Amino acid sequence: MQGGQDICNRLRVDYLSLVSIIKVYVSFPEATQSDAASELLHLIEKYGKQIDKLPYLQESGVLANLFQDLESEESKEAIALLHLEDWVKKL
């Protein structure tokens, strides 16, 4: 079971890192990047601000729905604009 826990912990760290990067981009001096970050942050926050604090099964369900939303064309464009593709792939 330790392997599963390690994967879960890694996913949490990757998710929190991605959110932190997006939050930094919200204050980016160029409006295009700032707006893209704001859109992504709004999308993420509609699932709650503490997804990583949910019980495992709830967290998994919420993240699955979030990942599905990140596959939309609008989200993909924002992710590409901010060069976050590698971070999203890690999830």
mmCIF file of N, CA and C in Angstrom:
data_model
loop_
_atom_site.group_PDB
_atom_site.id
_atom_site.type_symbol
_atom_site.label_atom_id
_atom_site.label_comp_id
_atom_site.label_asym_id
_atom_site.label_seq_id
_atom_site.Cartn_x
_atom_site.Cartn_y
_atom_site.Cartn_z
ATOM 1 N N MET A 1 0.826 -1.204 0.000
ATOM 2 C CA MET A 1 0.000 0.000 0.000
ATOM 3 C C MET A 1 0.863 1.258 0.000
ATOM 4 N N GLN A 2 2.102 1.148 0.420
ATOM 5 C CA GLN A 2 2.986 2.303 0.466
ATOM 6 C C GLN A 2 3.140 2.939 -0.919
ATOM 7 N N GLY A 3 3.217 2.119 -1.984
ATOM 8 C CA GLY A 3 3.350 2.639 -3.334
ATOM 9 C C GLY A 3 2.181 3.523 -3.714
ATOM 10 N N GLY A 4 0.978 3.112 -3.358
ATOM 11 C CA GLY A 4 -0.214 3.909 -3.639
ATOM 12 C C GLY A 4 -0.189 5.230 -2.886
ATOM 13 N N GLN A 5 0.264 5.191 -1.659
ATOM 14 C CA GLN A 5 0.366 6.409 -0.846
ATOM 15 C C GLN A 5 1.402 7.360 -1.442
ATOM 16 N N ASP A 6 2.515 6.801 -1.923
ATOM 17 C CA ASP A 6 3.548 7.630 -2.556
ATOM 18 C C ASP A 6 3.004 8.322 -3.802
ATOM 19 N N ILE A 7 2.246 7.592 -4.605
ATOM 20 C CA ILE A 7 1.648 8.163 -5.819
ATOM 21 C C ILE A 7 0.675 9.274 -5.444
ATOM 22 N N CYS A 8 -0.133 9.031 -4.441
ATOM 23 C CA CYS A 8 -1.102 10.026 -3.982
ATOM 24 C C CYS A 8 -0.390 11.283 -3.488
ATOM 25 N N ASN A 9 0.664 11.105 -2.711
ATOM 26 C CA ASN A 9 1.428 12.248 -2.205
ATOM 27 C C ASN A 9 2.082 13.019 -3.342
ATOM 28 N N ARG A 10 2.615 12.305 -4.326
ATOM 29 C CA ARG A 10 3.254 12.956 -5.479
ATOM 30 C C ARG A 10 2.222 13.770 -6.270
ATOM 31 N N LEU A 11 1.034 13.202 -6.446
ATOM 32 C CA LEU A 11 -0.036 13.902 -7.151
ATOM 33 C C LEU A 11 -0.418 15.177 -6.413
ATOM 34 N N ARG A 12 -0.502 15.102 -5.101
ATOM 35 C CA ARG A 12 -0.833 16.293 -4.306
ATOM 36 C C ARG A 12 0.221 17.376 -4.475
ATOM 37 N N VAL A 13 1.490 16.983 -4.405
ATOM 38 C CA VAL A 13 2.581 17.948 -4.561
ATOM 39 C C VAL A 13 2.537 18.574 -5.954
ATOM 40 N N ASP A 14 2.332 17.753 -6.975
ATOM 41 C CA ASP A 14 2.268 18.263 -8.345
ATOM 42 C C ASP A 14 1.079 19.204 -8.529
ATOM 43 N N TYR A 15 -0.063 18.829 -7.984
ATOM 44 C CA TYR A 15 -1.262 19.665 -8.076
ATOM 45 C C TYR A 15 -1.027 21.013 -7.382
ATOM 46 N N LEU A 16 -0.508 20.971 -6.167
ATOM 47 C CA LEU A 16 -0.267 22.212 -5.423
ATOM 48 C C LEU A 16 0.778 23.083 -6.110
ATOM 49 N N SER A 17 1.765 22.465 -6.723
ATOM 50 C CA SER A 17 2.783 23.215 -7.465
ATOM 51 C C SER A 17 2.161 23.917 -8.665
ATOM 52 N N LEU A 18 1.325 23.203 -9.401
ATOM 53 C CA LEU A 18 0.656 23.792 -10.550
ATOM 54 C C LEU A 18 -0.205 24.984 -10.125
ATOM 55 N N VAL A 19 -0.966 24.827 -9.061
ATOM 56 C CA VAL A 19 -1.813 25.919 -8.574
ATOM 57 C C VAL A 19 -0.955 27.115 -8.163
ATOM 58 N N SER A 20 0.167 26.858 -7.524
ATOM 59 C CA SER A 20 1.060 27.949 -7.114
ATOM 60 C C SER A 20 1.601 28.719 -8.317
ATOM 61 N N ILE A 21 1.987 27.998 -9.352
ATOM 62 C CA ILE A 21 2.491 28.647 -10.564
ATOM 63 C C ILE A 21 1.399 29.495 -11.201
ATOM 64 N N ILE A 22 0.200 28.954 -11.271
ATOM 65 C CA ILE A 22 -0.917 29.704 -11.861
ATOM 66 C C ILE A 22 -1.183 30.971 -11.052
ATOM 67 N N LYS A 23 -1.124 30.882 -9.734
ATOM 68 C CA LYS A 23 -1.352 32.053 -8.883
ATOM 69 C C LYS A 23 -0.306 33.135 -9.147
ATOM 70 N N VAL A 24 0.934 32.738 -9.397
ATOM 71 C CA VAL A 24 1.979 33.712 -9.711
ATOM 72 C C VAL A 24 1.661 34.406 -11.031
ATOM 73 N N TYR A 25 1.208 33.643 -12.004
ATOM 74 C CA TYR A 25 0.874 34.220 -13.308
ATOM 75 C C TYR A 25 -0.294 35.199 -13.244
ATOM 76 N N VAL A 26 -1.153 35.083 -12.255
ATOM 77 C CA VAL A 26 -2.282 36.015 -12.131
ATOM 78 C C VAL A 26 -1.775 37.449 -12.030
ATOM 79 N N SER A 27 -0.619 37.657 -11.416
ATOM 80 C CA SER A 27 -0.068 39.011 -11.287
ATOM 81 C C SER A 27 0.976 39.329 -12.360
ATOM 82 N N PHE A 28 1.032 38.524 -13.408
ATOM 83 C CA PHE A 28 1.966 38.745 -14.509
ATOM 84 C C PHE A 28 1.660 40.094 -15.167
ATOM 85 N N PRO A 29 2.680 40.850 -15.552
ATOM 86 C CA PRO A 29 2.432 42.193 -16.085
ATOM 87 C C PRO A 29 1.719 42.237 -17.445
ATOM 88 N N GLU A 30 1.750 41.166 -18.199
ATOM 89 C CA GLU A 30 1.047 41.133 -19.484
ATOM 90 C C GLU A 30 -0.374 40.608 -19.270
ATOM 91 N N ALA A 31 -1.338 41.368 -19.760
ATOM 92 C CA ALA A 31 -2.756 41.026 -19.528
ATOM 93 C C ALA A 31 -3.129 39.672 -20.115
ATOM 94 N N THR A 32 -2.553 39.316 -21.247
ATOM 95 C CA THR A 32 -2.918 38.052 -21.887
ATOM 96 C C THR A 32 -2.612 36.874 -20.960
ATOM 97 N N GLN A 33 -1.405 36.862 -20.396
ATOM 98 C CA GLN A 33 -1.025 35.780 -19.493
ATOM 99 C C GLN A 33 -1.783 35.870 -18.167
ATOM 100 N N SER A 34 -1.933 37.072 -17.674
ATOM 101 C CA SER A 34 -2.658 37.261 -16.411
ATOM 102 C C SER A 34 -4.109 36.794 -16.535
ATOM 103 N N ASP A 35 -4.737 37.133 -17.643
ATOM 104 C CA ASP A 35 -6.130 36.722 -17.857
ATOM 105 C C ASP A 35 -6.247 35.208 -17.997
ATOM 106 N N ALA A 36 -5.303 34.602 -18.719
ATOM 107 C CA ALA A 36 -5.306 33.139 -18.875
ATOM 108 C C ALA A 36 -5.155 32.467 -17.518
ATOM 109 N N ALA A 37 -4.258 32.995 -16.696
ATOM 110 C CA ALA A 37 -4.061 32.428 -15.360
ATOM 111 C C ALA A 37 -5.311 32.593 -14.505
ATOM 112 N N SER A 38 -5.937 33.741 -14.601
ATOM 113 C CA SER A 38 -7.163 33.979 -13.828
ATOM 114 C C SER A 38 -8.262 32.999 -14.230
ATOM 115 N N GLU A 39 -8.373 32.735 -15.530
ATOM 116 C CA GLU A 39 -9.373 31.772 -16.003
ATOM 117 C C GLU A 39 -9.090 30.372 -15.455
ATOM 118 N N LEU A 40 -7.820 29.964 -15.513
ATOM 119 C CA LEU A 40 -7.466 28.638 -14.996
ATOM 120 C C LEU A 40 -7.688 28.554 -13.489
ATOM 121 N N LEU A 41 -7.312 29.601 -12.778
ATOM 122 C CA LEU A 41 -7.492 29.595 -11.327
ATOM 123 C C LEU A 41 -8.978 29.539 -10.974
ATOM 124 N N HIS A 42 -9.786 30.273 -11.701
ATOM 125 C CA HIS A 42 -11.236 30.231 -11.463
ATOM 126 C C HIS A 42 -11.774 28.815 -11.695
ATOM 127 N N LEU A 43 -11.311 28.184 -12.767
ATOM 128 C CA LEU A 43 -11.729 26.809 -13.068
ATOM 129 C C LEU A 43 -11.343 25.874 -11.925
ATOM 130 N N ILE A 44 -10.128 25.982 -11.453
ATOM 131 C CA ILE A 44 -9.648 25.115 -10.372
ATOM 132 C C ILE A 44 -10.425 25.377 -9.086
ATOM 133 N N GLU A 45 -10.630 26.644 -8.770
ATOM 134 C CA GLU A 45 -11.286 26.988 -7.509
ATOM 135 C C GLU A 45 -12.771 26.655 -7.481
ATOM 136 N N LYS A 46 -13.364 26.428 -8.655
ATOM 137 C CA LYS A 46 -14.777 26.026 -8.628
ATOM 138 C C LYS A 46 -14.930 24.637 -7.999
ATOM 139 N N TYR A 47 -13.832 23.900 -7.923
ATOM 140 C CA TYR A 47 -13.834 22.583 -7.275
ATOM 141 C C TYR A 47 -13.444 22.673 -5.797
ATOM 142 N N GLY A 48 -13.163 23.874 -5.330
ATOM 143 C CA GLY A 48 -12.791 24.067 -3.942
ATOM 144 C C GLY A 48 -11.338 24.494 -3.840
ATOM 145 N N LYS A 49 -11.030 25.180 -2.774
ATOM 146 C CA LYS A 49 -9.679 25.706 -2.595
ATOM 147 C C LYS A 49 -8.761 24.741 -1.862
ATOM 148 N N GLN A 50 -9.305 23.662 -1.324
ATOM 149 C CA GLN A 50 -8.475 22.714 -0.576
ATOM 150 C C GLN A 50 -8.765 21.287 -1.014
ATOM 151 N N ILE A 51 -8.654 21.059 -2.303
ATOM 152 C CA ILE A 51 -8.899 19.724 -2.844
ATOM 153 C C ILE A 51 -7.982 18.702 -2.182
ATOM 154 N N ASP A 52 -6.752 19.116 -1.930
ATOM 155 C CA ASP A 52 -5.768 18.203 -1.346
ATOM 156 C C ASP A 52 -6.097 17.797 0.089
ATOM 157 N N LYS A 53 -7.059 18.454 0.703
ATOM 158 C CA LYS A 53 -7.447 18.125 2.085
ATOM 159 C C LYS A 53 -8.637 17.174 2.147
ATOM 160 N N LEU A 54 -9.214 16.858 0.985
ATOM 161 C CA LEU A 54 -10.374 15.961 0.943
ATOM 162 C C LEU A 54 -9.948 14.514 1.201
ATOM 163 N N PRO A 55 -10.877 13.688 1.681
ATOM 164 C CA PRO A 55 -10.589 12.253 1.774
ATOM 165 C C PRO A 55 -10.228 11.725 0.387
ATOM 166 N N TYR A 56 -9.432 10.678 0.352
ATOM 167 C CA TYR A 56 -8.860 10.157 -0.887
ATOM 168 C C TYR A 56 -9.892 9.964 -1.997
ATOM 169 N N LEU A 57 -11.003 9.303 -1.712
ATOM 170 C CA LEU A 57 -11.995 9.032 -2.759
ATOM 171 C C LEU A 57 -12.630 10.311 -3.296
ATOM 172 N N GLN A 58 -12.927 11.240 -2.423
ATOM 173 C CA GLN A 58 -13.486 12.519 -2.864
ATOM 174 C C GLN A 58 -12.459 13.289 -3.683
ATOM 175 N N GLU A 59 -11.235 13.304 -3.197
ATOM 176 C CA GLU A 59 -10.163 14.000 -3.897
ATOM 177 C C GLU A 59 -9.991 13.431 -5.311
ATOM 178 N N SER A 60 -9.996 12.119 -5.419
ATOM 179 C CA SER A 60 -9.840 11.467 -6.721
ATOM 180 C C SER A 60 -10.959 11.857 -7.678
ATOM 181 N N GLY A 61 -12.190 11.888 -7.176
ATOM 182 C CA GLY A 61 -13.328 12.258 -8.004
ATOM 183 C C GLY A 61 -13.260 13.711 -8.454
ATOM 184 N N VAL A 62 -12.912 14.589 -7.543
ATOM 185 C CA VAL A 62 -12.810 16.010 -7.865
ATOM 186 C C VAL A 62 -11.702 16.230 -8.890
ATOM 187 N N LEU A 63 -10.553 15.602 -8.687
ATOM 188 C CA LEU A 63 -9.443 15.765 -9.628
ATOM 189 C C LEU A 63 -9.789 15.203 -11.001
ATOM 190 N N ALA A 64 -10.497 14.102 -11.045
ATOM 191 C CA ALA A 64 -10.911 13.533 -12.337
ATOM 192 C C ALA A 64 -11.783 14.533 -13.101
ATOM 193 N N ASN A 65 -12.715 15.169 -12.402
ATOM 194 C CA ASN A 65 -13.570 16.173 -13.040
ATOM 195 C C ASN A 65 -12.762 17.397 -13.470
ATOM 196 N N LEU A 66 -11.836 17.814 -12.622
ATOM 197 C CA LEU A 66 -10.982 18.952 -12.965
ATOM 198 C C LEU A 66 -10.146 18.641 -14.201
ATOM 199 N N PHE A 67 -9.553 17.459 -14.256
ATOM 200 C CA PHE A 67 -8.733 17.080 -15.409
ATOM 201 C C PHE A 67 -9.560 17.087 -16.685
ATOM 202 N N GLN A 68 -10.801 16.668 -16.568
ATOM 203 C CA GLN A 68 -11.689 16.681 -17.729
ATOM 204 C C GLN A 68 -11.914 18.122 -18.197
ATOM 205 N N ASP A 69 -12.126 19.035 -17.265
ATOM 206 C CA ASP A 69 -12.310 20.442 -17.618
ATOM 207 C C ASP A 69 -11.045 21.048 -18.220
ATOM 208 N N LEU A 70 -9.890 20.594 -17.764
ATOM 209 C CA LEU A 70 -8.629 21.103 -18.302
ATOM 210 C C LEU A 70 -8.396 20.654 -19.741
ATOM 211 N N GLU A 71 -9.195 19.702 -20.207
ATOM 212 C CA GLU A 71 -9.090 19.223 -21.588
ATOM 213 C C GLU A 71 -9.893 20.080 -22.568
ATOM 214 N N SER A 72 -10.657 21.039 -22.070
ATOM 215 C CA SER A 72 -11.430 21.903 -22.968
ATOM 216 C C SER A 72 -10.459 22.744 -23.806
ATOM 217 N N GLU A 73 -10.914 23.166 -24.974
ATOM 218 C CA GLU A 73 -10.057 23.967 -25.864
ATOM 219 C C GLU A 73 -9.610 25.260 -25.182
ATOM 220 N N GLU A 74 -10.520 25.903 -24.481
ATOM 221 C CA GLU A 74 -10.190 27.150 -23.792
ATOM 222 C C GLU A 74 -9.097 26.933 -22.745
ATOM 223 N N SER A 75 -9.232 25.860 -21.982
ATOM 224 C CA SER A 75 -8.223 25.551 -20.960
ATOM 225 C C SER A 75 -6.889 25.177 -21.598
ATOM 226 N N LYS A 76 -6.944 24.392 -22.669
ATOM 227 C CA LYS A 76 -5.703 24.000 -23.358
ATOM 228 C C LYS A 76 -4.963 25.223 -23.894
ATOM 229 N N GLU A 77 -5.708 26.196 -24.407
ATOM 230 C CA GLU A 77 -5.082 27.418 -24.906
ATOM 231 C C GLU A 77 -4.399 28.181 -23.773
ATOM 232 N N ALA A 78 -5.080 28.297 -22.634
ATOM 233 C CA ALA A 78 -4.497 28.995 -21.486
ATOM 234 C C ALA A 78 -3.275 28.250 -20.967
ATOM 235 N N ILE A 79 -3.354 26.946 -20.910
ATOM 236 C CA ILE A 79 -2.231 26.122 -20.448
ATOM 237 C C ILE A 79 -1.033 26.306 -21.377
ATOM 238 N N ALA A 80 -1.281 26.314 -22.682
ATOM 239 C CA ALA A 80 -0.196 26.492 -23.651
ATOM 240 C C ALA A 80 0.400 27.895 -23.548
ATOM 241 N N LEU A 81 -0.444 28.896 -23.396
ATOM 242 C CA LEU A 81 0.025 30.272 -23.293
ATOM 243 C C LEU A 81 0.966 30.451 -22.097
ATOM 244 N N LEU A 82 0.668 29.749 -21.020
ATOM 245 C CA LEU A 82 1.480 29.849 -19.800
ATOM 246 C C LEU A 82 2.584 28.795 -19.738
ATOM 247 N N HIS A 83 2.685 27.983 -20.790
ATOM 248 C CA HIS A 83 3.716 26.934 -20.864
ATOM 249 C C HIS A 83 3.619 25.951 -19.696
ATOM 250 N N LEU A 84 2.402 25.523 -19.403
ATOM 251 C CA LEU A 84 2.151 24.624 -18.273
ATOM 252 C C LEU A 84 1.865 23.188 -18.706
ATOM 253 N N GLU A 85 2.082 22.884 -19.982
ATOM 254 C CA GLU A 85 1.748 21.555 -20.491
ATOM 255 C C GLU A 85 2.433 20.436 -19.701
ATOM 256 N N ASP A 86 3.705 20.603 -19.407
ATOM 257 C CA ASP A 86 4.427 19.552 -18.666
ATOM 258 C C ASP A 86 3.858 19.341 -17.272
ATOM 259 N N TRP A 87 3.449 20.430 -16.629
ATOM 260 C CA TRP A 87 2.855 20.296 -15.288
ATOM 261 C C TRP A 87 1.521 19.558 -15.352
ATOM 262 N N VAL A 88 0.714 19.895 -16.341
ATOM 263 C CA VAL A 88 -0.592 19.240 -16.471
ATOM 264 C C VAL A 88 -0.410 17.771 -16.806
ATOM 265 N N LYS A 89 0.566 17.449 -17.655
ATOM 266 C CA LYS A 89 0.839 16.041 -17.990
ATOM 267 C C LYS A 89 1.229 15.240 -16.760
ATOM 268 N N LYS A 90 1.931 15.876 -15.819
ATOM 269 C CA LYS A 90 2.347 15.163 -14.596
ATOM 270 C C LYS A 90 1.142 14.709 -13.783
ATOM 271 N N LEU A 91 0.047 15.408 -13.937
ATOM 272 C CA LEU A 91 -1.149 15.064 -13.173
ATOM 273 C C LEU A 91 -1.853 13.913 -13.841
#
